[in-house]
Short mmCIF file of C-alpha atoms in Angstrom, two decimals:
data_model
loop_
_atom_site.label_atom_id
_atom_site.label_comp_id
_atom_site.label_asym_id
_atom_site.label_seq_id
_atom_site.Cartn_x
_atom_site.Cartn_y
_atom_site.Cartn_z
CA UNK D 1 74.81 130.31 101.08
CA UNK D 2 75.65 131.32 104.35
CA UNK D 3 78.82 133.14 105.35
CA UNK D 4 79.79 130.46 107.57
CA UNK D 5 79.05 127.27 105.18
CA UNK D 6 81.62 129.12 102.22
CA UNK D 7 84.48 129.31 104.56
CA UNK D 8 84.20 125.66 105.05
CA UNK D 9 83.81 125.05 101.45
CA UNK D 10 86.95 127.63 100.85
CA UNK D 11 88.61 125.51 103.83
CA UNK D 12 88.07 122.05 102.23
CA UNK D 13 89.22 123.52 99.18
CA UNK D 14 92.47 125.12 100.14
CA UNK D 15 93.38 121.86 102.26
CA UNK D 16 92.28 119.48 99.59
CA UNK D 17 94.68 120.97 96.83
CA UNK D 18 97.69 121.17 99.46
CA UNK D 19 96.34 117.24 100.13
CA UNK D 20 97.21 116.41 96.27
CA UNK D 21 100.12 118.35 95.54
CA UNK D 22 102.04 114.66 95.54
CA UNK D 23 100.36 114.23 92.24
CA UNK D 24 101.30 117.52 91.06
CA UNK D 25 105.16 117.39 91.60
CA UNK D 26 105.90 114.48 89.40
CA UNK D 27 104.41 115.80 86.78
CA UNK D 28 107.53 118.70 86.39
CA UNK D 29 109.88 115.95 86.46
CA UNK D 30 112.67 115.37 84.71
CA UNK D 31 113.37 119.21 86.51
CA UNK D 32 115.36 118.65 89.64
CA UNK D 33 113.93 119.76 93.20
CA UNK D 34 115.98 122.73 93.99
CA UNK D 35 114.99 123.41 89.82
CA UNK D 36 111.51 123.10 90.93
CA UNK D 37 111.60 125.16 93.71
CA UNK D 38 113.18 128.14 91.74
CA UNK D 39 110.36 128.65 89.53
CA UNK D 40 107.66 128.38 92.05
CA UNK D 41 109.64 131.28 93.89
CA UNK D 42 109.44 133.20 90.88
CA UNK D 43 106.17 132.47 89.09
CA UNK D 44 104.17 132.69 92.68
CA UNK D 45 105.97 136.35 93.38
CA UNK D 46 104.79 137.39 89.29
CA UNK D 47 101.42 136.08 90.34
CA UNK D 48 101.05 137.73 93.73
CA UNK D 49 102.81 140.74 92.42
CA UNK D 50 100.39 141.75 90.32
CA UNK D 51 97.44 140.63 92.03
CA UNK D 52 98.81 143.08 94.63
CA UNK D 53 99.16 145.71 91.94
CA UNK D 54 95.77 145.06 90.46
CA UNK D 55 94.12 145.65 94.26
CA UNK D 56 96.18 148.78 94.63
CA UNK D 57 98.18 147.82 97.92
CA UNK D 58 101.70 147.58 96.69
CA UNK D 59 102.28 150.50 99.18
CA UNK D 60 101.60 147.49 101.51
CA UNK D 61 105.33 146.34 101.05
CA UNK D 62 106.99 149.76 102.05
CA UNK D 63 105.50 149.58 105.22
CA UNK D 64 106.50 146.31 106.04
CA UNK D 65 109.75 147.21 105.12
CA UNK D 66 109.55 150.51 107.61
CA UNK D 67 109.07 148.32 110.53
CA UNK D 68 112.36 146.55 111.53
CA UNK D 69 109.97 144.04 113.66
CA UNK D 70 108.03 142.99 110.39
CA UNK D 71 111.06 143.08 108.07
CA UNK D 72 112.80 140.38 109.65
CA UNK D 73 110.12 138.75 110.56
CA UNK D 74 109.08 138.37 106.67
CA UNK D 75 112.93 137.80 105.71
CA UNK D 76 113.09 134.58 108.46
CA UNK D 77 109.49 133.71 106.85
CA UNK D 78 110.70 133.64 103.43
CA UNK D 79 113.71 131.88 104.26
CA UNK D 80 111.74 128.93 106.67
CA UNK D 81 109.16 128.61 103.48
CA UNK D 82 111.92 128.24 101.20
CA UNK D 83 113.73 124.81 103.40
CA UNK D 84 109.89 124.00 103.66
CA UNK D 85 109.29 123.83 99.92
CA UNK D 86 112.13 122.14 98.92
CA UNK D 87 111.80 119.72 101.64
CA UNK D 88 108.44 118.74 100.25
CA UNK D 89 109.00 118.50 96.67
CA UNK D 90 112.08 116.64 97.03
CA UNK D 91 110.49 114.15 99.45
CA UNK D 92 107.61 114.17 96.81
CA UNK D 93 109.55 113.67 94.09
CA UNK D 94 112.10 111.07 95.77
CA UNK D 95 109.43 108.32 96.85
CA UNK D 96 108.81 109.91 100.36
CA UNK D 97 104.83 110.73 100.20
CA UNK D 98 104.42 109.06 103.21
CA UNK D 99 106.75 110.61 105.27
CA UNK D 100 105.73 114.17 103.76
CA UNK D 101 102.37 113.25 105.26
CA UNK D 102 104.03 112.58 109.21
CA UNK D 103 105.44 116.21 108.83
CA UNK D 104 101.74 117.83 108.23
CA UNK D 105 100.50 115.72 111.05
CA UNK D 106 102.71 116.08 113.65
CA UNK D 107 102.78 120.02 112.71
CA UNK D 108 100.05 120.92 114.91
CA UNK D 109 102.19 119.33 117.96
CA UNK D 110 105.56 120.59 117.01
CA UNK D 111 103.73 124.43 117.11
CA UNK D 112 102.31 123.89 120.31
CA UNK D 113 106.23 122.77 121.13
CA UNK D 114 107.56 125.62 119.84
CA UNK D 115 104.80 127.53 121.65
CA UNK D 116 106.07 126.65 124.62
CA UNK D 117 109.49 126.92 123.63
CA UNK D 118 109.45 130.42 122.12
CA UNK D 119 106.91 131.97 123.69
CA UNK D 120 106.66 130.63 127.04
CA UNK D 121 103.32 129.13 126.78
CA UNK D 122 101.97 126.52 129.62
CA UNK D 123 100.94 123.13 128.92
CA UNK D 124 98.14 121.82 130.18
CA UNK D 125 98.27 118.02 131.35
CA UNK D 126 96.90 116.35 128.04
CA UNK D 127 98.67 118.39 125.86
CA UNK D 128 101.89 117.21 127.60
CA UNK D 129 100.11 113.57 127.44
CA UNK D 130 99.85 114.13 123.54
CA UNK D 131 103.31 115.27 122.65
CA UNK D 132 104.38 112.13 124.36
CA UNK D 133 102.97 110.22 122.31
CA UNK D 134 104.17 112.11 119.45
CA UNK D 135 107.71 111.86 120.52
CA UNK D 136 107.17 108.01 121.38
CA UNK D 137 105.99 107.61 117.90
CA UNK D 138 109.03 109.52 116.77
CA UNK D 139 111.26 107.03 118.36
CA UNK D 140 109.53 104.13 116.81
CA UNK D 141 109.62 105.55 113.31
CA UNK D 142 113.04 106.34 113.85
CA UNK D 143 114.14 102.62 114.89
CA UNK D 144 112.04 101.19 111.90
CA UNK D 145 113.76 103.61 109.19
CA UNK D 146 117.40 103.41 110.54
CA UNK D 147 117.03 107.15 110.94
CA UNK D 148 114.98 109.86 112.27
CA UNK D 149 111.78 110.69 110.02
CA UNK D 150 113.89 113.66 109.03
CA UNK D 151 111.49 114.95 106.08
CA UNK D 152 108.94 115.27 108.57
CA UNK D 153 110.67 116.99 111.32
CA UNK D 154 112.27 119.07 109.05
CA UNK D 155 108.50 120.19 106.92
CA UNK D 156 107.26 120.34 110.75
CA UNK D 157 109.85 122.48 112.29
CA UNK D 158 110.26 124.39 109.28
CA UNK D 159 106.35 125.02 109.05
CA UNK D 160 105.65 125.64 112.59
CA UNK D 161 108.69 128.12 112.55
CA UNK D 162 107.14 129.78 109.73
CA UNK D 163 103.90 130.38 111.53
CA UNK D 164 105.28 131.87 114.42
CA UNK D 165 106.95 134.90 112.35
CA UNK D 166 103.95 135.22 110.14
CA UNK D 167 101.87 135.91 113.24
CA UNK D 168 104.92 138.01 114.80
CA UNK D 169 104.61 139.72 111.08
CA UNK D 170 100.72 140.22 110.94
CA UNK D 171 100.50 141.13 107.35
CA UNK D 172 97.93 139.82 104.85
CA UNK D 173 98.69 136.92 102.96
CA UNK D 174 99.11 138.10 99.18
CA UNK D 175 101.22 140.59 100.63
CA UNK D 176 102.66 138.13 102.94
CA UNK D 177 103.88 135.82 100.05
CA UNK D 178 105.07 139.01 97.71
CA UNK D 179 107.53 139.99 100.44
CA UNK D 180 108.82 136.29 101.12
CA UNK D 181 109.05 135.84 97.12
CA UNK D 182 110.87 138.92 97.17
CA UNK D 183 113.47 137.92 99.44
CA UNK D 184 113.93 134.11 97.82
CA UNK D 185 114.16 135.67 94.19
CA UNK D 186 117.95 136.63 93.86
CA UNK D 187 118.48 132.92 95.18
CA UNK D 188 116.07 131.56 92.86
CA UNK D 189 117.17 133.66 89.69
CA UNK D 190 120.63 133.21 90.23
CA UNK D 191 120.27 129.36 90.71
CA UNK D 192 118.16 129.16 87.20
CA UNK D 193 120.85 131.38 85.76
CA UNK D 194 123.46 129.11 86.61
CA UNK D 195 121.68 126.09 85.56
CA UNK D 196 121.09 127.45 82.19
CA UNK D 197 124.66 128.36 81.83
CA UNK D 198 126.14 124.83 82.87
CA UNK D 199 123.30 123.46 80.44
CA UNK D 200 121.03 121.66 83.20
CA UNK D 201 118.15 123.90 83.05
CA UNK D 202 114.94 121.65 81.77
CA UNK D 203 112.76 124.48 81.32
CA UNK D 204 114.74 125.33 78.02
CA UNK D 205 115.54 121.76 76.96
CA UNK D 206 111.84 119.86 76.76
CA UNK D 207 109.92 122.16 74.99
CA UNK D 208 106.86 124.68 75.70
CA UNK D 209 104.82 122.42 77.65
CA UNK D 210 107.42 121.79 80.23
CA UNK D 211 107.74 125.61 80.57
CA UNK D 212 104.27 125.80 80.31
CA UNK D 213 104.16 123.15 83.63
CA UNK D 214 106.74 124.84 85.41
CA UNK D 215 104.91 128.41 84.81
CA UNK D 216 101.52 127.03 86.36
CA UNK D 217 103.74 126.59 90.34
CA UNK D 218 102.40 129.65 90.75
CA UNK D 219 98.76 129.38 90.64
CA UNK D 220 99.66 125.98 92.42
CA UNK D 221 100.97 128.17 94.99
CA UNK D 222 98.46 131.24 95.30
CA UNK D 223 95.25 129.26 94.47
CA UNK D 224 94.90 127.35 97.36
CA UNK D 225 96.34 130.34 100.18
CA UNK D 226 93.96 132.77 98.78
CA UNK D 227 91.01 129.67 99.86
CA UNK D 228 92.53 129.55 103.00
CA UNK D 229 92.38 133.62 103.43
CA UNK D 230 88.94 133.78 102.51
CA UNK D 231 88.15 130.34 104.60
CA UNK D 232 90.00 132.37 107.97
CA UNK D 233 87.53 134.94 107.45
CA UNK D 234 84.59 133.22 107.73
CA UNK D 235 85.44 130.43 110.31
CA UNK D 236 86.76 130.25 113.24
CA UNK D 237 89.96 128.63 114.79
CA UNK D 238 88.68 125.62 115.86
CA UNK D 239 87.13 124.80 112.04
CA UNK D 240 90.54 125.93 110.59
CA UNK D 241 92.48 123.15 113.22
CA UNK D 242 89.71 120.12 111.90
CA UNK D 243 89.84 120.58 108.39
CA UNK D 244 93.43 121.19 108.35
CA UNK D 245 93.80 117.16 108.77
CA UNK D 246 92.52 117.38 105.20
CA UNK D 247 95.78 117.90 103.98
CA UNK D 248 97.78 114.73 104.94
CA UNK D 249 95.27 112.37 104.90
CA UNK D 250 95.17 112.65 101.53
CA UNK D 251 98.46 112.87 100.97
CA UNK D 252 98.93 109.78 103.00
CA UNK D 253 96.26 107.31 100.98
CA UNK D 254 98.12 108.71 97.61
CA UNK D 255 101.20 107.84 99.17
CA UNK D 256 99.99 104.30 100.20
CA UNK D 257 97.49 103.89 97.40
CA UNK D 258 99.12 105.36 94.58
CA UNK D 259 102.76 105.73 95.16
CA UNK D 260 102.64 102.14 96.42
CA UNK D 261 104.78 103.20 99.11
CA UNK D 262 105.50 100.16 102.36
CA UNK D 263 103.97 99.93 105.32
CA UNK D 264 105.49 97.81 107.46
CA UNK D 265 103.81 96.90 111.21
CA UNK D 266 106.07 99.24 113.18
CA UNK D 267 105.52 102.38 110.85
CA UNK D 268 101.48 101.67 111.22
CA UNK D 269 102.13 101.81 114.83
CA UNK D 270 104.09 104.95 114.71
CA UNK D 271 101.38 106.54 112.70
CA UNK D 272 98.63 105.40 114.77
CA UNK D 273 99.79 106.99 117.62
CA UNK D 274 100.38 110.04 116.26
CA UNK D 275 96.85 110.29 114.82
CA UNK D 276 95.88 109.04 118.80
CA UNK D 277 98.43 111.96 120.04
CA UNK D 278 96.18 114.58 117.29
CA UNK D 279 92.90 113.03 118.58
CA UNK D 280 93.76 114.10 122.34
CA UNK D 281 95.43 117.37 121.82
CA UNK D 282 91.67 118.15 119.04
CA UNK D 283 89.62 117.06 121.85
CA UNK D 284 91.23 118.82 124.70
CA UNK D 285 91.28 121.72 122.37
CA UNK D 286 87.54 122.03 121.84
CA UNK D 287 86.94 121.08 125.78
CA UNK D 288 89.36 124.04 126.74
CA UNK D 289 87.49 126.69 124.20
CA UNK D 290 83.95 125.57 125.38
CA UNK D 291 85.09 126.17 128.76
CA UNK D 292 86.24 129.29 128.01
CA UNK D 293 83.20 130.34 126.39
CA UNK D 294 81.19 128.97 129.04
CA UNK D 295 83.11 130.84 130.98
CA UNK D 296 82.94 134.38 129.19
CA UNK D 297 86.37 135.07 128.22
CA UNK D 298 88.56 133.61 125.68
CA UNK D 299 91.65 133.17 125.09
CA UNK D 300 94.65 134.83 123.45
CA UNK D 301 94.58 134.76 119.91
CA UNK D 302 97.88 133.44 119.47
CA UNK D 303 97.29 130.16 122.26
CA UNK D 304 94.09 129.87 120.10
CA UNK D 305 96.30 129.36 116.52
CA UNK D 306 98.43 127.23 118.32
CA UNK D 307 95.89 124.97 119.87
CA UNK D 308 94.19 124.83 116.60
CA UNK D 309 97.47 123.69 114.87
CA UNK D 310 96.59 126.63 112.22
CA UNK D 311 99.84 129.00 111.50
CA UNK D 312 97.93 131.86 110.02
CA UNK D 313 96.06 134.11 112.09
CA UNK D 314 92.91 135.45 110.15
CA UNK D 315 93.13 138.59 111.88
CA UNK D 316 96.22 139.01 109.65
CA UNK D 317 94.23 138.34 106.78
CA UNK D 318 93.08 142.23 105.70
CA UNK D 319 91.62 142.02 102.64
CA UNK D 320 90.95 146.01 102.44
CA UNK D 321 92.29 147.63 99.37
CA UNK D 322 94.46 149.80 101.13
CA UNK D 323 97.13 149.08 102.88
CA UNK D 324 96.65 148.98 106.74
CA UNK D 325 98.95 150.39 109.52
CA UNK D 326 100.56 147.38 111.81
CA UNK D 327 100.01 146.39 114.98
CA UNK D 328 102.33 146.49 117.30
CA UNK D 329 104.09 143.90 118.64
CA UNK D 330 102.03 141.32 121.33
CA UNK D 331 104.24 140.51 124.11
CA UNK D 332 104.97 136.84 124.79
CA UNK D 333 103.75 137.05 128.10
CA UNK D 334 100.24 137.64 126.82
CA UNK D 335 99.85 135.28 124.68
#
């Protein structure tokens, strides 16, 4: 099997298992979402912990404390992943699949937003022409709920935001999530603690297999990032921003198929020109890099993660066995 061909197996993978995580939430009910959220924290950091002991890189983690760039960047990473977490699984777990879904779609626009906002990145005209629709379909959804799609901007801000101090961060991504764990783990510990004096913690009133459940949020949680890693290596940006749409999709049909969740005319509409709003900014994505190919050059790396809605730059993604010395710092102006 070609080199090529496994990253888009390891792709499909990773994006399929984020795409049914709206059947996996339920399933740790009657725990609360903030209860939820706790133990993946904590089982995901045990996991990656010693999977980053195992490879011999835990120096990896004194380093990234060293640098005061990558430190905060890691600590604003951790906290961004933590709103995005609990976000989902309480949207999950509250009858808002559907919604959950918007936020992964719109994602890729809201980075190239923040891209512009943050960074001082230049639109080009059919980017602007997509993000129009995108805040057009905003409106609409917003009239039809009686609010603003709030679990989606919140899971697409929150993402996006995430991505942009990952790739400020530049670490590898088992490291990556031990340091973010790290950082969420007093919170996390301190809520369970609390829970279990006040007599609200599930994990010690339904038995074994409910602690058994709650224990597996961590391979939940590391299985389908450590596809990703492997599928960044292999493919390239472009791959990464199709199969990416993996993801929602599916967690919109469970949503609408499973979760028997309404879809009235105007919430079609809003979705429909969002995916029309993803279908322009794809297109114009791929014209752009074939033009830039054509052309000889190519573009920064971090207009190229943007473009391709992905928020993990592979070239982050060392998999050496020993920890590796960090780059320094890109300037906005170059990207």
């Amino acid at each position: 099997m070609s080199e090529d061909r496994r990253g888009v197996l390891l792709g499909t993978a990773a994006f399929v298992l984020w795409g049914l995580f709206p059947l996996y939430w339920p399933l740790l009910e009657p725990a609360a979402a903030s209860e939820i959220l706790a133990h993946r924290v904590l089982w995901s950091l045990l996991l990656s912990a010693i999977m980053l002991a195992v490879s011999r890189r835990t120096g990896a983690l004194r380093i990234m404390w060293s640098v005061p760039r990558v430190r905060w960047a890691l600590i604003g990473a951790g906290m961004t992943i933590g709103v995005n977490w609990y976000t989902y699984i309480w949207g999950v777990t509250n009858g808002y699949v559907v919604e959950t879904s918007l936020g992964y779609y719109i994602n890729p626009l809201v980075t190239v937003l923040l891209g512009v906002a943050v960074l001082g990145e230049r639109l080009r005209r059919w980017q602007w022409v997509a993000l129009a629709l995108a805040f057009v379909a905003v409106i609409g959804l917003s009239l039809e709920l009686g609010r603003p799609p709030w679990i989606s901007l919140v899971l697409a801000f929150s993402f996006g935001s995430y991505g942009l101090l990952k790739k400020q961060a530049a670490v590898g991504p088992v490291a990556g999530l031990t340091y973010e764990g790290l950082v969420l783990a007093p919170l996390a510990l301190g809520y369970l603690v609390w829970l279990s004096f006040v007599g609200q913690a599930t994990a010690w009133s339904h038995g074994p297999d409910h602690v058994a459940l709650l224990a597996t949020t961590g391979i939940v949680t590391t299985l389908p990032l450590l596809c990703f890693a492997g599928s960044a290596n292999r493919v390239s940006l472009t791959t990464l921003g199709l199969l990416q749409y993996i993801a929602p999709t599916l967690q919109f049909l469970i949503g609408v198929l499973v979760f028997d969740e309404p879809m009235p005319a105007v919430r079609w509409f809003g979705f429909s020109l969002v995916w029309v709003a993803l279908t322009i900014l794809t297109v114009e994505s791929l014209v752009h890099s074939r033009r830039q190919t054509t052309a000889g050059t190519s573009g920064p790396a971090g207009v190229a993660a943007v473009e391709g809605g992905v928020v993990l730059d592979p070239d982050c993604l060392d998999q050496s066995p020993e920890p590796q010395r960090l780059p320094a710092p890109d300037h906005p102006g170059s990207r």
